[in-house]
Amino acid sequence: MDSSPVNSSFSSQSYDELTYVPTPAATEIETGAASFLTAGSLSELEHIIDNCPIIDNHAHPLLTEQTLGVYETSGLNLLKCLSEANSDALGDVPSTLVYHRAFKSLQEGFLHLRRGPGEVNTWEDWKSFRSSLDPELFTRECFNGLQTILLDTGLKYPPHEEIKAHSVPWHNKFLKSPAKEILRLEYIAEEEIKIQQKFHSWEAKLRDVIRKAIKDDNIVGFKSVVCYRTGLCIDKDDHTEESIIDAYTSILTSCKEDSWKLSHPRLNGFLLHLFAKEMTRHVEKGGKAKPLQFHTGLGDSDLRLKDANPILLQQFAEAYPRVPIVLLHAGYPFTREAGYLASTYANVYLDFGLVFPTVSQEGQESIVKQVLELTPSTKAMWSTDGHHYGETYYLAQKQVREVFKTVMREIYGKRNISLRNISNIVTDLFFNTSNRLYNLNLGLNIPTPLYHDSFEMAGAEDELEHRGRTGLKILQDFLAKNPDVEYLRLNWLDYSSILRTRVVKLKHVITQLEKNSNGSIIGVTKAALFILANCTLAEGASPCGEDRLVPDFTSLRLHPHQKSGQDRQNHATVMCWIQDPDSHKTVALCPRNILKNALIRASDAGLSNFKFGFEIEFCMFKQSDLDEGKIMPITTHHTWTTSRSLQTKALDILEEIDLRLSEAGIEIEQFHSEGAQGQYEIALSPLPPMQAVDGLIYTREVIQCVCAKYGYRASLLPKPFDNECGTASHVHMSFKPVEKQWNFFAGILENMRALNAVILGGEMSFERIVPGAWAGGIWACWGRQNREAPLRLVEEDKAHWEIKAVDGMANMYLALAGIITAGTKGVIERIDIYGESDRDASLMTAEERKRRGIKTEMVKSMDEATAALFKNDGRTPLEFSEQMAPGFARHMKVLKKAEKENIYSQFIDPITGYIDIPRRRAWAAQWY
């Protein structure tokens, strides 16, 4: 039955915190399926750059909402996000490259949160817009991508005592791991001076506070702003106690003033030496060192830039080798000097925050290159230096990921370093160095790319060898656990959605993997995607030439086939890419490649975390009856979700299917009877797109093998019986960010007629798409829990939707590629959602449909569907079609025409035109 008249088979949890259960093969190539740490291609490197969580090793708390207005009116305005300028100098910030780039990023990055009329065309517009947003939603967007933040809480705002910052724990609800504190030394020294009238009392109190902080697990480091006070040329530790006491006495009067800061060379130096000695003593007793951060380089007008050169810290670093020192902000513009110290002294590390977003893109690229000129990646780290406003966090993150892509591509282009090593550099700078230095003990978790293709390399010799080596390693590990395997099934799904299979002896597979660094196993005709079920070749497909089959070993599983009378499984099975033998690239029309490219475009448009789950509906027919051209279901006393429907062999079959799938690492959520005779449904848990389709195909193989064992054929036939519900393959999906779901599904509505060509598999699919049959209806619209709309919104807060028109005759790689391509177009073109329906749109008047924006009728035949892939001239492919793949529309059109003329015509009387529907259905049930 096309849909249950109750809530979806998929639980809410499935589309929230998903835990992927990897296949046995997948666990070998990934550190847990959610820990993708090494790139095999430039697209995968960019995925790591975009998705590696960041340990922000230096930032400041956000201001409270009540404080923001006070902060603005006090002259410390929002433009401080983009510049270290003060007072009147801020007026020129809008004339900088930094401003233009940042404003464009804010305009585009938060567009999905805009509700109602109004444009963001000026800085004042932006201030009004951000004020209208829910503060927590805005903060969550700004912090997205951060693992944790190390917060310097010593930034104060005298004489504006009414300006307040949030506490450290307040930030935790927006982070993956709890925030930690960085204790500012000058702040504690200044606070105690106001209380202690005697030097020795002050000294004793400082030691006590520092010792407690060193042992406090919530304080992971310390910071000094001596750069702003007396400069980085720290006095030597050779002053007499008397001279220090004199200095202390000299400031006792002025320290009572609100704006007073500790700025005495002897006292500032004494404070730093006292701290360094305490930390050294702690380490020598077996304790773990905690770093001391120094502000270096650019800052506001309180700072004298010549005194901010990090090279001035050389003697201090030499004097305290057990104290880790972090040079903040790349020391800009003295980045090379900072890099020298970090490369020369074991205890010196280099941070390069603040320059994002306060320096232009070109400047940022230069800074990153200078950081890497000398500094080991294990001694460098990044931070936002976020402060006051969420924009500082958002812009810094966005810009550093953009710059990393440019710089890392340039480094790789020189072919002196492999993608594997570049991946390590990225994860060091974003995560590993800070994790180790600050003793955070956090786990690095990068989600596997949705378009993950370990065998689509960029061309370097060491990376090309990755295909064969990696495939062989996975296979060998698999065989160690499954020693009975003798054959490997190489599979691909053609454009008629027929699973094509070559069974290859295992010895030959291993020989080819050892021989071919590109990972290919055997050759197949270039027409392999376009041969009909009766071996007729579709027009335009050439019998000349050969492509190669390249297994994607992440899909490797035991095949459910068993030898007669034996329990052992001696076949393994894997899905393949179709590869051009000359370029070693996947051919453009390979369905898996089309899906991969659709996901790359979606990622470029800011979409991620796609999850797809399938409701597999199928009927069980007696095989002996099908062989005679008749359809006889396993049970006729049958309807939706009844116990009676399970009081047959069907229950044994379904339980065995579940067992076999569980053994293969595929978990089903439930099974039940559906509405048509002999019809059942199995609901699969959601997975990333490629894995979801690979798993769907494997699940169908398991279903077929188990049913065959009992003498039945499982069929995906869209309309097995007149006057009964059809058989569908409903697609459930979700993605992030959820705010873009409206544009995404508007894109699907806009391209629905063309999309019909890939989500409906053949001429027989249109028998199912009729009004009032739980199939989604015949009008392109959407509805909240409306099962007579082709798009059903299930859970808005999770962007969980159901696409109902899809059936089992569709090539599901192409179907998901089409869905993602159409949706991505909607996001890029910012199409507004339309066509909401709360009932079957076919029951509405034309006037009501027009009022609701329901304007597009679904196609009524495959001829109409393939014609919809072209513009009105019938020759020029739509942009949607060309994005699927060059030549895709033409090949689909000629193939579906060939199916009609060479396959379905045999069931039509040439004289009367009578269609022998029962015999046609019996034939189709043998294939689908």
Short mmCIF file of N, CA and C in Angstrom, two decimals, residues 223-234 293-297 299 302-309:
data_model
loop_
_atom_site.label_atom_id
_atom_site.label_comp_id
_atom_site.label_asym_id
_atom_site.label_seq_id
_atom_site.Cartn_x
_atom_site.Cartn_y
_atom_site.Cartn_z
N LYS A 223 46.67 33.55 30.54
CA LYS A 223 46.94 34.54 29.50
C LYS A 223 47.55 35.79 30.10
N SER A 224 48.43 36.40 29.31
CA SER A 224 48.99 37.69 29.69
C SER A 224 48.75 38.71 28.58
N VAL A 225 48.38 39.93 29.00
CA VAL A 225 48.25 41.04 28.06
C VAL A 225 49.35 42.07 28.32
N VAL A 226 50.52 41.60 28.77
CA VAL A 226 51.63 42.50 29.03
C VAL A 226 52.00 43.28 27.77
N CYS A 227 51.66 42.71 26.62
CA CYS A 227 51.87 43.39 25.34
C CYS A 227 51.24 44.78 25.35
N TYR A 228 50.03 44.88 25.95
CA TYR A 228 49.31 46.16 26.01
C TYR A 228 49.85 47.08 27.10
N ARG A 229 50.54 46.53 28.09
CA ARG A 229 50.91 47.30 29.27
C ARG A 229 52.32 47.86 29.17
N THR A 230 53.30 46.98 29.14
CA THR A 230 54.69 47.44 29.11
C THR A 230 55.46 46.86 27.94
N GLY A 231 54.77 46.08 27.09
CA GLY A 231 55.41 45.48 25.94
C GLY A 231 55.93 44.08 26.24
N LEU A 232 56.35 43.41 25.19
CA LEU A 232 56.76 42.01 25.32
C LEU A 232 58.21 41.85 25.75
N CYS A 233 58.93 42.94 25.87
CA CYS A 233 60.29 42.85 26.39
C CYS A 233 60.21 42.83 27.91
N ILE A 234 60.03 41.65 28.45
CA ILE A 234 59.76 41.48 29.88
C ILE A 234 61.04 41.68 30.68
N GLN A 293 49.29 31.96 27.41
CA GLN A 293 49.06 32.67 26.15
C GLN A 293 49.55 34.12 26.29
N PHE A 294 50.16 34.63 25.22
CA PHE A 294 50.56 36.03 25.16
C PHE A 294 49.86 36.68 23.97
N HIS A 295 49.21 37.81 24.21
CA HIS A 295 48.77 38.62 23.07
C HIS A 295 50.02 39.13 22.37
N THR A 296 50.09 38.92 21.05
CA THR A 296 51.20 39.44 20.24
C THR A 296 50.64 40.09 18.99
N GLY A 297 51.37 41.03 18.44
CA GLY A 297 50.96 41.64 17.18
C GLY A 297 49.82 42.61 17.31
N GLY A 299 46.57 45.01 17.59
CA GLY A 299 45.59 45.24 18.63
C GLY A 299 45.06 46.64 18.48
N ASP A 302 45.58 51.09 22.24
CA ASP A 302 46.28 51.04 23.53
C ASP A 302 47.67 50.42 23.36
N LEU A 303 47.87 49.74 22.27
CA LEU A 303 49.08 48.94 22.08
C LEU A 303 50.10 49.70 21.25
N ARG A 304 51.39 49.52 21.58
CA ARG A 304 52.47 50.06 20.75
C ARG A 304 53.02 48.91 19.93
N LEU A 305 52.79 48.95 18.60
CA LEU A 305 53.03 47.78 17.76
C LEU A 305 54.50 47.32 17.82
N LYS A 306 55.43 48.26 17.92
CA LYS A 306 56.85 47.86 17.95
C LYS A 306 57.15 47.02 19.19
N ASP A 307 56.38 47.20 20.25
CA ASP A 307 56.59 46.44 21.48
C ASP A 307 55.79 45.14 21.49
N ALA A 308 55.08 44.86 20.39
CA ALA A 308 54.24 43.67 20.31
C ALA A 308 54.85 42.58 19.46
N ASN A 309 56.11 42.76 19.04
CA ASN A 309 56.78 41.76 18.22
C ASN A 309 57.11 40.54 19.09
#
